Tab-separated table of C-alpha atoms in Angstrom:
chain	number	residue	atom	x	y	z
A	158	MET	CA	-19.903	11.078	16.583
A	159	LYS	CA	-15.937	10.997	15.981
A	160	LYS	CA	-13.890	8.528	15.619
A	161	VAL	CA	-12.106	6.688	18.020
A	162	ILE	CA	-8.365	6.205	17.120
A	163	TYR	CA	-4.846	4.728	18.807
A	164	ASN	CA	-1.905	5.985	18.316
A	165	ILE	CA	-0.864	2.442	18.617
A	166	PHE	CA	-3.278	0.053	17.723
A	167	ASP	CA	-3.176	-3.519	19.452
A	168	LYS	CA	-1.980	-5.865	17.281
A	169	HIS	CA	-3.883	-8.945	18.626
A	170	ALA	CA	-6.963	-7.201	17.736
A	171	ILE	CA	-6.118	-7.454	13.943
A	172	ASN	CA	-6.388	-11.006	13.319
A	173	GLU	CA	-10.369	-10.635	14.785
A	174	LEU	CA	-11.418	-7.980	12.222
A	175	PRO	CA	-13.054	-8.280	8.250
A	176	THR	CA	-10.902	-9.481	5.976
A	177	VAL	CA	-10.803	-6.902	3.396
A	178	LEU	CA	-10.921	-7.012	-0.572
A	179	PHE	CA	-10.893	-4.779	-3.436
A	180	PRO	CA	-14.109	-4.134	-4.789
A	181	GLY	CA	-13.274	-3.181	-8.191
A	182	LYS	CA	-12.059	-5.009	-11.945
A	183	ILE	CA	-8.504	-5.878	-11.905
A	184	ILE	CA	-6.400	-5.782	-15.054
A	185	VAL	CA	-3.390	-7.936	-15.384
A	186	VAL	CA	-1.084	-6.002	-18.425
A	187	ILE	CA	1.784	-8.060	-19.316
A	188	ASN	CA	2.720	-5.215	-22.961
A	189	PRO	CA	3.983	-2.596	-23.704
A	190	ARG	CA	1.119	-1.578	-25.619
A	191	GLU	CA	-1.504	-2.437	-22.950
A	192	ALA	CA	0.914	-0.940	-20.513
A	193	GLU	CA	0.375	2.428	-22.676
A	194	LYS	CA	-3.347	2.272	-22.465
A	195	ALA	CA	-3.950	1.227	-18.930
A	196	VAL	CA	-1.445	4.236	-18.180
A	197	ASP	CA	-3.895	6.967	-20.738
A	198	TYR	CA	-6.905	5.546	-18.737
A	199	LEU	CA	-4.758	6.262	-14.700
A	200	LEU	CA	-4.341	9.528	-15.982
A	201	THR	CA	-7.372	11.104	-16.547
A	202	SER	CA	-8.490	9.694	-12.435
A	203	ASP	CA	-7.927	12.078	-9.449
A	204	ILE	CA	-6.034	10.388	-7.651
A	205	LEU	CA	-3.641	7.115	-7.195
A	206	GLY	CA	-2.961	3.954	-5.266
A	207	ILE	CA	0.771	2.582	-5.800
A	208	ASP	CA	2.099	-0.258	-4.436
A	209	THR	CA	5.322	-3.000	-5.242
A	210	GLU	CA	5.552	-6.497	-5.483
A	211	THR	CA	9.003	-8.777	-5.208
A	212	ARG	CA	9.997	-12.603	-5.732
A	213	PRO	CA	11.323	-13.354	-2.346
A	214	ALA	CA	14.254	-14.315	-2.583
A	215	PHE	CA	15.422	-17.135	0.777
A	216	LYS	CA	18.556	-18.160	0.461
A	217	LYS	CA	22.077	-15.600	0.681
A	218	GLY	CA	22.585	-13.199	-1.494
A	219	GLN	CA	19.816	-14.034	-3.913
A	220	ASN	CA	17.108	-10.493	-5.169
A	221	TYR	CA	15.160	-10.783	-7.437
A	222	LYS	CA	14.096	-6.959	-9.763
A	223	VAL	CA	10.564	-6.299	-8.977
A	224	SER	CA	8.310	-7.704	-10.282
A	225	LEU	CA	5.108	-5.545	-9.877
A	226	LEU	CA	4.222	-2.124	-9.825
A	227	GLN	CA	0.314	-2.366	-9.167
A	228	VAL	CA	-1.488	1.326	-9.703
A	229	SER	CA	-5.390	1.414	-8.459
A	230	ASN	CA	-7.809	3.921	-8.987
A	231	ARG	CA	-10.701	3.758	-6.471
A	232	GLU	CA	-12.928	0.987	-9.656
A	233	ASN	CA	-10.167	-0.786	-11.469
A	234	CYS	CA	-6.528	-1.949	-10.559
A	235	PHE	CA	-4.002	-2.611	-13.379
A	236	LEU	CA	-1.196	-5.329	-11.933
A	237	PHE	CA	1.865	-4.302	-14.601
A	238	ARG	CA	3.836	-7.365	-14.423
A	239	LEU	CA	7.300	-5.265	-15.254
A	240	ASN	CA	9.095	-8.948	-15.820
A	241	HIS	CA	7.385	-9.404	-18.669
A	242	THR	CA	6.913	-5.998	-19.633
A	243	GLY	CA	10.019	-4.118	-18.195
A	244	MET	CA	9.779	-0.735	-17.835
A	245	THR	CA	8.233	0.696	-20.241
A	246	PRO	CA	8.093	4.308	-22.139
A	247	ALA	CA	4.540	4.545	-20.684
A	248	ILE	CA	5.200	3.139	-16.816
A	249	ILE	CA	7.563	5.245	-17.109
A	250	ARG	CA	5.626	8.253	-17.757
A	251	LEU	CA	3.505	7.232	-15.095
A	252	LEU	CA	5.699	7.587	-12.661
A	253	GLU	CA	7.635	11.145	-13.707
A	254	ASN	CA	3.754	12.780	-13.369
A	255	LYS	CA	2.923	15.402	-11.820
A	256	GLN	CA	-0.559	15.672	-12.033
A	257	VAL	CA	-2.155	12.747	-10.908
A	258	PRO	CA	-1.006	11.761	-6.969
A	259	MET	CA	0.088	9.090	-6.913
A	260	VAL	CA	-0.121	7.484	-3.068
A	261	GLY	CA	1.861	4.894	-2.005
A	262	LEU	CA	3.203	3.792	2.657
A	263	SER	CA	7.013	3.567	1.968
A	264	LEU	CA	7.528	4.779	-1.010
A	265	HIS	CA	11.172	5.012	-0.544
A	266	ASP	CA	11.783	1.184	-0.354
A	267	ASP	CA	9.769	0.721	-3.651
A	268	LEU	CA	11.001	4.017	-5.160
A	269	LEU	CA	13.878	2.632	-4.947
A	270	SER	CA	13.046	-0.852	-6.138
A	271	LEU	CA	11.447	0.107	-9.750
A	272	HIS	CA	14.580	2.439	-10.017
A	273	ARG	CA	16.640	-0.636	-10.550
A	274	ARG	CA	15.124	-1.123	-13.152
A	275	ALA	CA	15.116	2.463	-14.982
A	276	ALA	CA	15.848	5.709	-14.217
A	277	PHE	CA	12.799	7.958	-14.361
A	278	THR	CA	11.828	11.207	-11.880
A	279	PRO	CA	9.229	10.685	-9.547
A	280	GLY	CA	6.326	12.772	-10.471
A	281	LYS	CA	3.333	13.684	-7.216
A	282	PHE	CA	4.210	10.977	-4.772
A	283	VAL	CA	2.522	11.065	-1.633
A	284	ASP	CA	3.744	8.707	1.366
A	285	LEU	CA	0.790	7.409	4.159
A	286	GLN	CA	3.974	7.765	6.819
A	287	ASP	CA	4.815	11.596	6.015
A	288	MET	CA	0.721	12.229	6.934
A	289	VAL	CA	-0.147	9.855	9.354
A	290	GLY	CA	1.826	11.799	12.309
A	291	ALA	CA	-0.707	14.923	11.756
A	292	ILE	CA	-3.329	12.662	13.620
A	293	GLY	CA	-1.349	11.362	16.647
A	294	ILE	CA	-1.014	7.939	14.687
A	295	GLN	CA	2.470	6.028	15.253
A	296	ASP	CA	1.970	3.297	13.748
A	297	LEU	CA	3.858	3.223	9.823
A	298	SER	CA	2.603	-0.318	8.486
A	299	LEU	CA	-0.424	-0.613	6.360
A	300	GLN	CA	-1.994	-3.315	8.293
A	301	LYS	CA	-2.071	-2.049	10.781
A	302	LEU	CA	-3.438	2.007	10.095
A	303	TYR	CA	-5.727	0.652	8.082
A	304	ALA	CA	-7.521	-1.961	10.939
A	305	ASN	CA	-7.201	1.798	12.857
A	306	LEU	CA	-8.397	3.756	10.935
A	307	PHE	CA	-11.139	1.023	9.345
A	308	HIS	CA	-11.820	-1.698	11.868
A	309	GLN	CA	-10.748	-3.982	8.811
A	310	LYS	CA	-8.008	-6.144	8.208
A	311	ILE	CA	-5.484	-6.513	5.234
A	312	SER	CA	-4.447	-10.135	4.899
A	313	LYS	CA	-0.857	-10.642	3.851
A	314	ARG	CA	-0.874	-13.988	3.532
A	315	GLN	CA	0.547	-13.866	-0.785
A	316	ARG	CA	2.799	-11.396	0.202
A	317	LEU	CA	5.670	-13.791	0.100
A	318	THR	CA	4.794	-15.541	-3.079
A	319	ASN	CA	6.471	-15.993	-6.005
A	320	TRP	CA	5.488	-13.139	-7.432
A	321	ASP	CA	7.407	-13.981	-10.982
A	322	ALA	CA	5.578	-17.171	-12.031
A	323	ASP	CA	4.606	-17.581	-15.262
A	324	ILE	CA	0.287	-16.938	-13.526
A	325	LEU	CA	-0.218	-14.933	-10.702
A	326	THR	CA	-2.684	-16.581	-8.764
A	327	ASP	CA	-6.524	-15.252	-8.082
A	328	LYS	CA	-5.716	-14.542	-4.176
A	329	GLN	CA	-2.197	-13.108	-4.933
A	330	LYS	CA	-4.095	-10.506	-7.613
A	331	ALA	CA	-6.658	-9.455	-4.737
A	332	TYR	CA	-3.770	-8.969	-2.478
A	333	ALA	CA	-1.611	-6.357	-4.621
A	334	ALA	CA	-4.808	-5.169	-6.106
A	335	THR	CA	-6.375	-4.674	-2.131
A	336	ASP	CA	-2.657	-2.663	-1.630
A	337	ALA	CA	-2.971	-0.110	-4.488
A	338	TRP	CA	-6.043	1.000	-3.740
A	339	THR	CA	-6.725	0.894	0.522
A	340	CYS	CA	-3.808	4.273	0.327
A	341	ILE	CA	-6.563	5.941	-1.524
A	342	ASN	CA	-8.951	4.922	1.164
A	343	LEU	CA	-6.816	5.501	4.435
A	344	TYR	CA	-5.573	8.750	2.488
A	345	GLU	CA	-8.834	10.638	1.859
A	346	GLU	CA	-9.689	9.364	5.772
A	347	ILE	CA	-6.473	10.629	6.969
A	348	MET	CA	-7.485	13.580	5.443
A	349	ARG	CA	-10.569	14.037	6.256
A	350	LEU	CA	-9.899	14.272	9.684
A	351	LYS	CA	-6.936	16.677	10.469
A	352	ASN	CA	-9.227	18.862	8.047
A	353	THR	CA	-12.336	18.241	10.205
A	354	GLY	CA	-10.925	17.262	13.427
A	355	GLU	CA	-13.488	14.971	14.124
A	356	TYR	CA	-11.554	12.334	15.698
A	357	GLU	CA	-11.020	10.758	19.540
A	358	LEU	CA	-7.083	9.547	19.693
A	359	ARG	CA	-6.809	7.172	22.517
A	360	MET	CA	-3.056	6.731	24.292
A	361	ARG	CA	-1.753	3.799	24.054
A	362	GLN	CA	2.170	2.906	25.569
A	363	GLU	CA	4.265	0.447	23.156
A	364	PRO	CA	4.081	-3.216	25.119
A	365	GLN	CA	7.576	-2.915	25.378
A	366	LYS	CA	7.340	0.662	26.887
A	367	LEU	CA	4.453	-0.825	29.102
A	368	GLN	CA	6.898	-3.190	30.800
A	369	GLU	CA	9.618	-1.133	31.732
A	370	ALA	CA	6.551	0.791	33.271
A	371	GLU	CA	4.979	-2.215	35.422
A	372	LEU	CA	9.385	-2.639	36.330
A	373	CYS	CA	9.635	0.566	37.418
A	374	LYS	CA	6.929	0.435	39.860
A	375	LEU	CA	8.488	-3.353	41.173
């Protein structure tokens, strides 16, 4: 039976879906020695999911450097607390690696934030936003993509929390790990559907265009 997917997922339906959470082990990295061990381990993986978090700014002219780099394989997610470690040689080695694909979403923004901490030459990055068009999906947000392909909700409640806090809460850790790990799931499912054709694409109009179409009928 073919999987039904939509070019545009109904955002109102997302709240009714069950929440997905990273099921593996989460390891917080707070010093260069831990970073070295984490990177050595991660580079033995066949694929990695990647994302970043930055402390939100609520005042005009207020800006913060990227606080967290989360990198996950299928079983373990490492949270590199860049506000504690800085961009260590090991972290730069990870970001410059050309062997293990590092999958994320809207990577231009993440790489720009990381470059503000240190210069490096990006390695083997794969942006999900460059892939989804191959199966007809127009949505570009992580939450909508996951809801569309897996019928599960990625909660965004922790997004605007303080990522520079001395100690991250369990909810922050789970949120960060989930965002990185789900990128792997999306990559593998998009590739599967693209290679097998085992999907049915159903077309929806964007709300604004739908409203314009209705007005034209009057």
